[in-house]
Amino acid sequence: VVQVTRTVAEVRERVHAARRAGRRIGLVPTMGFLHEGHLSLIRRAATDCDDVVVSVFVNPTQFNDAADLAAYPRDEENDVALAASAGATMVFAPPVEEVYPAGFATTVELRGPITETFEGAVRGPEHFWGVATVVTKLFGMVQPDVAYFGQKDAQQCVVVTRLVTDLDLPVELVICPTVREPDGLAMSSRNVRLRGDDRDRALALVDGLDAADAAVRAGETDVAAVESVATKAMLARGVGPDYVAVVDATTLAPLERIAERSLILVAAHVGPVRLIDNAVLDRS
Ligand code: PAF
């Protein structure tokens, strides 16, 4: 039976007791409404660690749009059952006041292109500052040995990796591959808001990635040409991208030629939902 904890004092007490017993603690930070993507992180954590804490917290500071925050799907009871089935030993589901009590005044700001470009350009760098702040807090609250993030949110992974390095946070990061529906759509809690034709149009993102991958495998090395192939594939499904960009996978710096560690990032609005996806471009 999975224990649900709601306070920092309680989660710390449990984690400290586990650590004193020599147990390795994994943290899977989530905003709930768990899907197969989260469960793959929890399963991986359960393989590597003795105890797995899944945090379920819809973090208000990373939403730039109140309507998006209000529409964010929630189902805690189901999340607890799913987390347990995937191997979690604890769910940490604090109320907003526990994470941001009266007087809260600190924001973790990362400067420069990693928070200002792509999702940071669309949503504002404050989105990533919100993520960085809550992730720093979760690391402080739970004090895990290792934390698990999904490659689906590629820019978030770059931001969190930078943050852990810059602040010397004593936590190991594991980035796990994107989990997809059978037809290729990347798993996301937002997918439930895709209705009717939009579900099919959402495949535009993976179509774009596949077209780029095929072009690179066929020998294309010019980034502008690869981006154009991906854009055309998306438009063929009736979806205009917010951005299509081939970048360095570690720094997100733009590239002119396909390099060893190239990543293609795509984002688009499909009906009421904004979707993102990415893929490593492999020349072999
Ligand atoms: O990826 C998410 O679900 C969130 O950004 C995270 C990492 C749980 C922080 O709120």
PDB file of C-alpha atoms and ligand atoms in Angstrom:
ATOM      1  CA  VAL A   1       0.000   0.000   0.000  1.00  0.00           C
ATOM      2  CA  VAL A   2       1.368   3.369  -1.020  1.00  0.00           C
ATOM      3  CA  GLN A   3       1.495   6.075   1.631  1.00  0.00           C
ATOM      4  CA  VAL A   4       0.275   9.529   0.597  1.00  0.00           C
ATOM      5  CA  THR A   5       2.121  12.308   2.407  1.00  0.00           C
ATOM      6  CA  ARG A   6       1.059  15.941   2.324  1.00  0.00           C
ATOM      7  CA  THR A   7       3.618  17.765   4.425  1.00  0.00           C
ATOM      8  CA  VAL A   8       7.333  18.404   4.030  1.00  0.00           C
ATOM      9  CA  ALA A   9       7.958  17.283   7.626  1.00  0.00           C
ATOM     10  CA  GLU A  10       6.315  13.919   6.996  1.00  0.00           C
ATOM     11  CA  VAL A  11       7.983  13.175   3.661  1.00  0.00           C
ATOM     12  CA  ARG A  12      11.380  14.099   5.125  1.00  0.00           C
ATOM     13  CA  GLU A  13      10.858  11.909   8.168  1.00  0.00           C
ATOM     14  CA  ARG A  14      10.000   8.929   5.979  1.00  0.00           C
ATOM     15  CA  VAL A  15      12.842   9.530   3.550  1.00  0.00           C
ATOM     16  CA  HIS A  16      15.360  10.004   6.384  1.00  0.00           C
ATOM     17  CA  ALA A  17      14.213   6.765   8.030  1.00  0.00           C
ATOM     18  CA  ALA A  18      14.601   4.934   4.703  1.00  0.00           C
ATOM     19  CA  ARG A  19      18.067   6.400   4.147  1.00  0.00           C
ATOM     20  CA  ARG A  20      19.194   5.459   7.670  1.00  0.00           C
ATOM     21  CA  ALA A  21      18.176   1.912   6.751  1.00  0.00           C
ATOM     22  CA  GLY A  22      20.578   2.144   3.797  1.00  0.00           C
ATOM     23  CA  ARG A  23      17.876   2.516   1.175  1.00  0.00           C
ATOM     24  CA  ARG A  24      18.368   4.406  -2.102  1.00  0.00           C
ATOM     25  CA  ILE A  25      15.619   6.968  -2.748  1.00  0.00           C
ATOM     26  CA  GLY A  26      14.312   7.871  -6.204  1.00  0.00           C
ATOM     27  CA  LEU A  27      12.028  10.831  -6.958  1.00  0.00           C
ATOM     28  CA  VAL A  28       9.700  11.066  -9.947  1.00  0.00           C
ATOM     29  CA  PRO A  29       8.353  14.653 -10.025  1.00  0.00           C
ATOM     30  CA  THR A  30       4.951  14.902 -11.750  1.00  0.00           C
ATOM     31  CA  MET A  31       1.953  17.172 -12.031  1.00  0.00           C
ATOM     32  CA  GLY A  32      -0.327  14.140 -11.742  1.00  0.00           C
ATOM     33  CA  PHE A  33      -2.836  12.722 -14.223  1.00  0.00           C
ATOM     34  CA  LEU A  34      -0.318   9.959 -14.715  1.00  0.00           C
ATOM     35  CA  HIS A  35       0.008   8.218 -18.062  1.00  0.00           C
ATOM     36  CA  GLU A  36       2.249   5.529 -19.468  1.00  0.00           C
ATOM     37  CA  GLY A  37       5.097   8.056 -19.836  1.00  0.00           C
ATOM     38  CA  HIS A  38       5.134   8.750 -16.082  1.00  0.00           C
ATOM     39  CA  LEU A  39       4.710   5.058 -15.325  1.00  0.00           C
ATOM     40  CA  SER A  40       7.813   4.252 -17.375  1.00  0.00           C
ATOM     41  CA  LEU A  41       9.757   6.727 -15.180  1.00  0.00           C
ATOM     42  CA  ILE A  42       8.346   5.154 -12.004  1.00  0.00           C
ATOM     43  CA  ARG A  43       9.173   1.626 -13.227  1.00  0.00           C
ATOM     44  CA  ARG A  44      12.708   2.694 -14.072  1.00  0.00           C
ATOM     45  CA  ALA A  45      13.058   4.325 -10.640  1.00  0.00           C
ATOM     46  CA  ALA A  46      11.723   1.167  -8.980  1.00  0.00           C
ATOM     47  CA  THR A  47      14.380  -0.864 -10.801  1.00  0.00           C
ATOM     48  CA  ASP A  48      17.207   1.447  -9.660  1.00  0.00           C
ATOM     49  CA  CYS A  49      16.034   2.401  -6.153  1.00  0.00           C
ATOM     50  CA  ASP A  50      14.709   0.841  -2.938  1.00  0.00           C
ATOM     51  CA  ASP A  51      12.089   3.542  -2.405  1.00  0.00           C
ATOM     52  CA  VAL A  52      10.343   5.607  -5.059  1.00  0.00           C
ATOM     53  CA  VAL A  53       8.637   8.871  -4.145  1.00  0.00           C
ATOM     54  CA  VAL A  54       6.221  10.185  -6.800  1.00  0.00           C
ATOM     55  CA  SER A  55       5.377  13.832  -6.262  1.00  0.00           C
ATOM     56  CA  VAL A  56       1.987  14.957  -7.537  1.00  0.00           C
ATOM     57  CA  PHE A  57       1.797  18.745  -7.570  1.00  0.00           C
ATOM     58  CA  VAL A  58       0.275  20.990 -10.232  1.00  0.00           C
ATOM     59  CA  ASN A  59       2.782  23.795  -9.858  1.00  0.00           C
ATOM     60  CA  PRO A  60       1.058  27.171 -10.313  1.00  0.00           C
ATOM     61  CA  THR A  61       4.303  29.125 -10.840  1.00  0.00           C
ATOM     62  CA  GLN A  62       5.081  27.402 -14.147  1.00  0.00           C
ATOM     63  CA  PHE A  63       1.742  28.247 -15.783  1.00  0.00           C
ATOM     64  CA  ASN A  64       1.720  31.494 -17.728  1.00  0.00           C
ATOM     65  CA  ASP A  65      -2.001  31.215 -18.371  1.00  0.00           C
ATOM     66  CA  ALA A  66      -4.596  30.947 -15.586  1.00  0.00           C
ATOM     67  CA  ALA A  67      -7.005  29.149 -17.945  1.00  0.00           C
ATOM     68  CA  ASP A  68      -4.367  26.504 -18.740  1.00  0.00           C
ATOM     69  CA  LEU A  69      -3.787  25.977 -14.994  1.00  0.00           C
ATOM     70  CA  ALA A  70      -7.533  25.721 -14.346  1.00  0.00           C
ATOM     71  CA  ALA A  71      -7.964  23.255 -17.253  1.00  0.00           C
ATOM     72  CA  TYR A  72      -5.031  21.066 -16.192  1.00  0.00           C
ATOM     73  CA  PRO A  73      -6.539  17.600 -15.607  1.00  0.00           C
ATOM     74  CA  ARG A  74      -6.431  16.115 -12.080  1.00  0.00           C
ATOM     75  CA  ASP A  75      -7.294  12.682 -10.675  1.00  0.00           C
ATOM     76  CA  GLU A  76      -5.344  12.030  -7.486  1.00  0.00           C
ATOM     77  CA  GLU A  77      -7.058   8.788  -6.488  1.00  0.00           C
ATOM     78  CA  ASN A  78      -6.255   7.196  -9.811  1.00  0.00           C
ATOM     79  CA  ASP A  79      -2.708   8.621  -9.716  1.00  0.00           C
ATOM     80  CA  VAL A  80      -2.042   6.930  -6.364  1.00  0.00           C
ATOM     81  CA  ALA A  81      -3.297   3.574  -7.686  1.00  0.00           C
ATOM     82  CA  LEU A  82      -1.269   3.867 -10.906  1.00  0.00           C
ATOM     83  CA  ALA A  83       1.890   4.988  -9.086  1.00  0.00           C
ATOM     84  CA  ALA A  84       1.578   2.006  -6.721  1.00  0.00           C
ATOM     85  CA  SER A  85       1.081  -0.413  -9.614  1.00  0.00           C
ATOM     86  CA  ALA A  86       4.281   0.876 -11.240  1.00  0.00           C
ATOM     87  CA  GLY A  87       6.333   0.426  -8.061  1.00  0.00           C
ATOM     88  CA  ALA A  88       6.084   3.717  -6.134  1.00  0.00           C
ATOM     89  CA  THR A  89       6.406   3.371  -2.360  1.00  0.00           C
ATOM     90  CA  MET A  90       5.294   6.901  -1.483  1.00  0.00           C
ATOM     91  CA  VAL A  91       3.174   9.636  -3.101  1.00  0.00           C
ATOM     92  CA  PHE A  92       3.953  13.191  -2.005  1.00  0.00           C
ATOM     93  CA  ALA A  93       0.928  15.354  -2.818  1.00  0.00           C
ATOM     94  CA  PRO A  94       1.302  18.649  -0.935  1.00  0.00           C
ATOM     95  CA  PRO A  95      -1.317  21.407  -1.043  1.00  0.00           C
ATOM     96  CA  VAL A  96      -0.245  24.690  -2.662  1.00  0.00           C
ATOM     97  CA  GLU A  97       0.203  26.386   0.773  1.00  0.00           C
ATOM     98  CA  GLU A  98       2.709  23.712   1.810  1.00  0.00           C
ATOM     99  CA  VAL A  99       4.928  24.449  -1.189  1.00  0.00           C
ATOM    100  CA  TYR A 100       4.349  28.212  -1.370  1.00  0.00           C
ATOM    101  CA  PRO A 101       3.456  29.365   2.164  1.00  0.00           C
ATOM    102  CA  ALA A 102       2.695  32.999   2.981  1.00  0.00           C
ATOM    103  CA  GLY A 103       5.871  35.053   2.671  1.00  0.00           C
ATOM    104  CA  PHE A 104       7.432  32.828   0.006  1.00  0.00           C
ATOM    105  CA  ALA A 105       9.891  35.072  -1.870  1.00  0.00           C
ATOM    106  CA  THR A 106      12.470  33.014  -3.787  1.00  0.00           C
ATOM    107  CA  THR A 107      12.622  32.271  -7.511  1.00  0.00           C
ATOM    108  CA  VAL A 108      15.322  30.207  -9.194  1.00  0.00           C
ATOM    109  CA  GLU A 109      16.095  32.083 -12.426  1.00  0.00           C
ATOM    110  CA  LEU A 110      18.271  30.640 -15.169  1.00  0.00           C
ATOM    111  CA  ARG A 111      19.438  33.327 -17.577  1.00  0.00           C
ATOM    112  CA  GLY A 112      20.150  33.079 -21.282  1.00  0.00           C
ATOM    113  CA  PRO A 113      18.908  31.100 -24.249  1.00  0.00           C
ATOM    114  CA  ILE A 114      17.980  27.885 -22.414  1.00  0.00           C
ATOM    115  CA  THR A 115      15.029  29.622 -20.729  1.00  0.00           C
ATOM    116  CA  GLU A 116      14.402  32.322 -23.353  1.00  0.00           C
ATOM    117  CA  THR A 117      14.132  30.325 -26.569  1.00  0.00           C
ATOM    118  CA  PHE A 118      11.498  27.852 -27.821  1.00  0.00           C
ATOM    119  CA  GLU A 119       9.074  27.146 -24.943  1.00  0.00           C
ATOM    120  CA  GLY A 120      10.643  30.100 -23.121  1.00  0.00           C
ATOM    121  CA  ALA A 121       9.902  32.391 -26.076  1.00  0.00           C
ATOM    122  CA  VAL A 122       6.293  31.219 -26.320  1.00  0.00           C
ATOM    123  CA  ARG A 123       5.486  30.934 -22.599  1.00  0.00           C
ATOM    124  CA  GLY A 124       8.084  33.368 -21.241  1.00  0.00           C
ATOM    125  CA  PRO A 125      11.256  32.433 -19.300  1.00  0.00           C
ATOM    126  CA  GLU A 126       9.088  32.583 -16.147  1.00  0.00           C
ATOM    127  CA  HIS A 127       7.724  29.169 -17.133  1.00  0.00           C
ATOM    128  CA  PHE A 128      11.161  27.598 -16.709  1.00  0.00           C
ATOM    129  CA  TRP A 129      11.877  29.686 -13.601  1.00  0.00           C
ATOM    130  CA  GLY A 130       8.688  28.191 -12.153  1.00  0.00           C
ATOM    131  CA  VAL A 131       9.883  24.693 -13.086  1.00  0.00           C
ATOM    132  CA  ALA A 132      13.388  25.409 -11.725  1.00  0.00           C
ATOM    133  CA  THR A 133      11.971  26.772  -8.464  1.00  0.00           C
ATOM    134  CA  VAL A 134       9.642  23.857  -7.812  1.00  0.00           C
ATOM    135  CA  VAL A 135      12.217  21.245  -8.848  1.00  0.00           C
ATOM    136  CA  THR A 136      14.802  22.835  -6.516  1.00  0.00           C
ATOM    137  CA  LYS A 137      12.188  22.800  -3.760  1.00  0.00           C
ATOM    138  CA  LEU A 138      11.199  19.184  -4.448  1.00  0.00           C
ATOM    139  CA  PHE A 139      14.857  18.177  -4.242  1.00  0.00           C
ATOM    140  CA  GLY A 140      15.104  20.044  -0.920  1.00  0.00           C
ATOM    141  CA  MET A 141      11.825  18.700   0.423  1.00  0.00           C
ATOM    142  CA  VAL A 142      12.280  15.048  -0.563  1.00  0.00           C
ATOM    143  CA  GLN A 143      16.109  14.872  -0.685  1.00  0.00           C
ATOM    144  CA  PRO A 144      16.274  12.017  -3.192  1.00  0.00           C
ATOM    145  CA  ASP A 145      19.482  10.298  -4.319  1.00  0.00           C
ATOM    146  CA  VAL A 146      18.254  10.285  -7.904  1.00  0.00           C
ATOM    147  CA  ALA A 147      15.459  11.980  -9.869  1.00  0.00           C
ATOM    148  CA  TYR A 148      13.810  10.925 -13.124  1.00  0.00           C
ATOM    149  CA  PHE A 149      12.646  13.169 -15.968  1.00  0.00           C
ATOM    150  CA  GLY A 150      11.193  12.427 -19.416  1.00  0.00           C
ATOM    151  CA  GLN A 151      12.987  13.379 -22.623  1.00  0.00           C
ATOM    152  CA  LYS A 152       9.586  14.482 -24.016  1.00  0.00           C
ATOM    153  CA  ASP A 153      10.194  17.816 -22.256  1.00  0.00           C
ATOM    154  CA  ALA A 154      13.652  18.216 -23.779  1.00  0.00           C
ATOM    155  CA  GLN A 155      14.113  21.861 -22.826  1.00  0.00           C
ATOM    156  CA  GLN A 156      13.003  21.159 -19.246  1.00  0.00           C
ATOM    157  CA  CYS A 157      15.658  18.411 -19.104  1.00  0.00           C
ATOM    158  CA  VAL A 158      18.322  20.896 -20.258  1.00  0.00           C
ATOM    159  CA  VAL A 159      17.143  23.452 -17.675  1.00  0.00           C
ATOM    160  CA  VAL A 160      17.090  20.945 -14.792  1.00  0.00           C
ATOM    161  CA  THR A 161      20.514  19.556 -15.751  1.00  0.00           C
ATOM    162  CA  ARG A 162      21.940  23.104 -15.800  1.00  0.00           C
ATOM    163  CA  LEU A 163      20.312  23.924 -12.456  1.00  0.00           C
ATOM    164  CA  VAL A 164      21.708  20.834 -10.716  1.00  0.00           C
ATOM    165  CA  THR A 165      25.183  21.646 -12.025  1.00  0.00           C
ATOM    166  CA  ASP A 166      25.015  25.376 -11.245  1.00  0.00           C
ATOM    167  CA  LEU A 167      23.659  24.949  -7.699  1.00  0.00           C
ATOM    168  CA  ASP A 168      25.747  21.828  -6.885  1.00  0.00           C
ATOM    169  CA  LEU A 169      22.588  19.973  -5.931  1.00  0.00           C
ATOM    170  CA  PRO A 170      23.457  16.513  -4.604  1.00  0.00           C
ATOM    171  CA  VAL A 171      21.066  14.591  -6.828  1.00  0.00           C
ATOM    172  CA  GLU A 172      21.721  12.347  -9.795  1.00  0.00           C
ATOM    173  CA  LEU A 173      19.503  12.896 -12.859  1.00  0.00           C
ATOM    174  CA  VAL A 174      18.198  10.171 -15.136  1.00  0.00           C
ATOM    175  CA  ILE A 175      16.528  11.229 -18.401  1.00  0.00           C
ATOM    176  CA  CYS A 176      14.212   8.543 -19.800  1.00  0.00           C
ATOM    177  CA  PRO A 177      13.010   8.120 -23.408  1.00  0.00           C
ATOM    178  CA  THR A 178       9.654   9.487 -24.627  1.00  0.00           C
ATOM    179  CA  VAL A 179       6.804   6.984 -24.474  1.00  0.00           C
ATOM    180  CA  ARG A 180       4.407   7.057 -27.436  1.00  0.00           C
ATOM    181  CA  GLU A 181       0.910   5.871 -28.299  1.00  0.00           C
ATOM    182  CA  PRO A 182       0.893   3.006 -30.847  1.00  0.00           C
ATOM    183  CA  ASP A 183       0.429   5.558 -33.673  1.00  0.00           C
ATOM    184  CA  GLY A 184       3.402   7.639 -32.507  1.00  0.00           C
ATOM    185  CA  LEU A 185       1.751  10.492 -30.570  1.00  0.00           C
ATOM    186  CA  ALA A 186       3.967  11.359 -27.603  1.00  0.00           C
ATOM    187  CA  MET A 187       2.173  10.683 -24.298  1.00  0.00           C
ATOM    188  CA  SER A 188       1.068  13.859 -22.548  1.00  0.00           C
ATOM    189  CA  SER A 189      -1.526  14.701 -19.917  1.00  0.00           C
ATOM    190  CA  ARG A 190      -2.819  17.283 -22.406  1.00  0.00           C
ATOM    191  CA  ASN A 191      -3.757  14.609 -24.972  1.00  0.00           C
ATOM    192  CA  VAL A 192      -7.110  14.013 -23.228  1.00  0.00           C
ATOM    193  CA  ARG A 193      -8.147  17.464 -24.436  1.00  0.00           C
ATOM    194  CA  LEU A 194      -7.737  16.450 -28.103  1.00  0.00           C
ATOM    195  CA  ARG A 195     -11.211  15.838 -29.510  1.00  0.00           C
ATOM    196  CA  GLY A 196     -12.446  14.584 -32.879  1.00  0.00           C
ATOM    197  CA  ASP A 197     -10.144  15.427 -35.798  1.00  0.00           C
ATOM    198  CA  ASP A 198      -7.627  17.071 -33.486  1.00  0.00           C
ATOM    199  CA  ARG A 199      -6.446  13.660 -32.238  1.00  0.00           C
ATOM    200  CA  ASP A 200      -5.470  12.770 -35.817  1.00  0.00           C
ATOM    201  CA  ARG A 201      -4.016  16.217 -36.553  1.00  0.00           C
ATOM    202  CA  ALA A 202      -1.846  15.867 -33.431  1.00  0.00           C
ATOM    203  CA  LEU A 203       0.155  13.275 -35.384  1.00  0.00           C
ATOM    204  CA  ALA A 204       1.576  16.228 -37.339  1.00  0.00           C
ATOM    205  CA  LEU A 205       4.312  16.555 -34.720  1.00  0.00           C
ATOM    206  CA  VAL A 206       5.579  12.995 -35.008  1.00  0.00           C
ATOM    207  CA  ASP A 207       5.153  13.208 -38.813  1.00  0.00           C
ATOM    208  CA  GLY A 208       7.504  16.203 -38.779  1.00  0.00           C
ATOM    209  CA  LEU A 209      10.054  14.358 -36.644  1.00  0.00           C
ATOM    210  CA  ASP A 210       9.851  11.233 -38.824  1.00  0.00           C
ATOM    211  CA  ALA A 211      10.285  13.258 -42.027  1.00  0.00           C
ATOM    212  CA  ALA A 212      13.334  15.005 -40.554  1.00  0.00           C
ATOM    213  CA  ASP A 213      14.778  11.684 -39.415  1.00  0.00           C
ATOM    214  CA  ALA A 214      14.265  10.155 -42.883  1.00  0.00           C
ATOM    215  CA  ALA A 215      15.930  13.153 -44.567  1.00  0.00           C
ATOM    216  CA  VAL A 216      18.960  12.938 -42.271  1.00  0.00           C
ATOM    217  CA  ARG A 217      19.261   9.184 -42.768  1.00  0.00           C
ATOM    218  CA  ALA A 218      19.134   9.804 -46.541  1.00  0.00           C
ATOM    219  CA  GLY A 219      22.178  12.054 -46.158  1.00  0.00           C
ATOM    220  CA  GLU A 220      20.754  15.558 -45.716  1.00  0.00           C
ATOM    221  CA  THR A 221      23.091  17.605 -43.506  1.00  0.00           C
ATOM    222  CA  ASP A 222      21.738  21.112 -44.081  1.00  0.00           C
ATOM    223  CA  VAL A 223      19.640  22.117 -41.065  1.00  0.00           C
ATOM    224  CA  ALA A 224      17.444  24.588 -42.981  1.00  0.00           C
ATOM    225  CA  ALA A 225      16.547  21.806 -45.446  1.00  0.00           C
ATOM    226  CA  VAL A 226      15.749  19.363 -42.615  1.00  0.00           C
ATOM    227  CA  GLU A 227      13.570  21.964 -40.861  1.00  0.00           C
ATOM    228  CA  SER A 228      11.736  22.657 -44.109  1.00  0.00           C
ATOM    229  CA  VAL A 229      11.021  18.948 -44.699  1.00  0.00           C
ATOM    230  CA  ALA A 230       9.630  18.662 -41.155  1.00  0.00           C
ATOM    231  CA  THR A 231       7.479  21.794 -41.553  1.00  0.00           C
ATOM    232  CA  LYS A 232       6.003  20.483 -44.817  1.00  0.00           C
ATOM    233  CA  ALA A 233       5.118  17.152 -43.200  1.00  0.00           C
ATOM    234  CA  MET A 234       3.309  19.006 -40.404  1.00  0.00           C
ATOM    235  CA  LEU A 235       1.439  21.259 -42.827  1.00  0.00           C
ATOM    236  CA  ALA A 236       0.348  18.154 -44.750  1.00  0.00           C
ATOM    237  CA  ARG A 237      -1.725  17.245 -41.640  1.00  0.00           C
ATOM    238  CA  GLY A 238      -3.114  20.774 -41.521  1.00  0.00           C
ATOM    239  CA  VAL A 239      -0.959  21.917 -38.590  1.00  0.00           C
ATOM    240  CA  GLY A 240       1.280  24.979 -38.759  1.00  0.00           C
ATOM    241  CA  PRO A 241       4.198  24.650 -36.331  1.00  0.00           C
ATOM    242  CA  ASP A 242       4.937  27.225 -33.620  1.00  0.00           C
ATOM    243  CA  TYR A 243       8.543  26.247 -34.223  1.00  0.00           C
ATOM    244  CA  VAL A 244      10.631  23.547 -35.859  1.00  0.00           C
ATOM    245  CA  ALA A 245      14.295  23.750 -34.940  1.00  0.00           C
ATOM    246  CA  VAL A 246      17.371  21.580 -35.096  1.00  0.00           C
ATOM    247  CA  VAL A 247      19.619  22.396 -32.144  1.00  0.00           C
ATOM    248  CA  ASP A 248      22.532  21.124 -30.120  1.00  0.00           C
ATOM    249  CA  ALA A 249      21.068  18.580 -27.700  1.00  0.00           C
ATOM    250  CA  THR A 250      23.039  19.849 -24.695  1.00  0.00           C
ATOM    251  CA  THR A 251      22.893  23.621 -25.112  1.00  0.00           C
ATOM    252  CA  LEU A 252      19.881  24.089 -27.436  1.00  0.00           C
ATOM    253  CA  ALA A 253      22.126  26.363 -29.531  1.00  0.00           C
ATOM    254  CA  PRO A 254      21.035  26.593 -33.184  1.00  0.00           C
ATOM    255  CA  LEU A 255      22.997  24.534 -35.711  1.00  0.00           C
ATOM    256  CA  GLU A 256      23.655  25.019 -39.417  1.00  0.00           C
ATOM    257  CA  ARG A 257      24.747  21.453 -40.174  1.00  0.00           C
ATOM    258  CA  ILE A 258      23.553  18.204 -38.621  1.00  0.00           C
ATOM    259  CA  ALA A 259      26.041  17.335 -35.884  1.00  0.00           C
ATOM    260  CA  GLU A 260      26.767  14.407 -33.600  1.00  0.00           C
ATOM    261  CA  ARG A 261      24.292  15.505 -30.914  1.00  0.00           C
ATOM    262  CA  SER A 262      21.488  17.133 -32.930  1.00  0.00           C
ATOM    263  CA  LEU A 263      17.991  17.369 -31.581  1.00  0.00           C
ATOM    264  CA  ILE A 264      14.918  18.461 -33.506  1.00  0.00           C
ATOM    265  CA  LEU A 265      12.308  20.329 -31.450  1.00  0.00           C
ATOM    266  CA  VAL A 266       8.744  20.848 -32.645  1.00  0.00           C
ATOM    267  CA  ALA A 267       5.722  22.596 -31.131  1.00  0.00           C
ATOM    268  CA  ALA A 268       2.248  23.351 -32.436  1.00  0.00           C
ATOM    269  CA  HIS A 269      -1.237  24.292 -31.398  1.00  0.00           C
ATOM    270  CA  VAL A 270      -3.711  21.549 -32.226  1.00  0.00           C
ATOM    271  CA  GLY A 271      -7.256  22.647 -31.447  1.00  0.00           C
ATOM    272  CA  PRO A 272      -7.259  23.931 -27.850  1.00  0.00           C
ATOM    273  CA  VAL A 273      -3.993  22.220 -26.927  1.00  0.00           C
ATOM    274  CA  ARG A 274      -0.355  23.167 -27.338  1.00  0.00           C
ATOM    275  CA  LEU A 275       1.827  20.121 -27.987  1.00  0.00           C
ATOM    276  CA  ILE A 276       5.597  19.656 -28.075  1.00  0.00           C
ATOM    277  CA  ASP A 277       7.788  16.780 -29.208  1.00  0.00           C
ATOM    278  CA  ASN A 278      11.422  16.141 -30.119  1.00  0.00           C
ATOM    279  CA  ALA A 279      13.781  13.535 -31.492  1.00  0.00           C
ATOM    280  CA  VAL A 280      17.498  12.939 -31.641  1.00  0.00           C
ATOM    281  CA  LEU A 281      18.621  12.975 -35.281  1.00  0.00           C
ATOM    282  CA  ASP A 282      20.830  10.025 -35.969  1.00  0.00           C
ATOM    283  CA  ARG A 283      22.966  10.062 -39.099  1.00  0.00           C
ATOM    284  CA  SER A 284      23.603   6.316 -39.121  1.00  0.00           C
TER     285      SER A 284
HETATM  286  O1  PAF B   1       7.251  17.863 -16.179  1.00  0.00           O
HETATM  287  C1  PAF B   1       6.443  18.164 -15.280  1.00  0.00           C
HETATM  288  O2  PAF B   1       5.426  17.505 -15.072  1.00  0.00           O
HETATM  289  C2  PAF B   1       6.702  19.389 -14.411  1.00  0.00           C
HETATM  290  O3  PAF B   1       7.285  20.404 -15.161  1.00  0.00           O
HETATM  291  C3  PAF B   1       7.546  19.073 -13.157  1.00  0.00           C
HETATM  292  C4  PAF B   1       8.926  18.601 -13.513  1.00  0.00           C
HETATM  293  C5  PAF B   1       6.828  18.020 -12.329  1.00  0.00           C
HETATM  294  C6  PAF B   1       7.677  20.337 -12.302  1.00  0.00           C
HETATM  295  O4  PAF B   1       6.441  20.828 -11.903  1.00  0.00           O
END
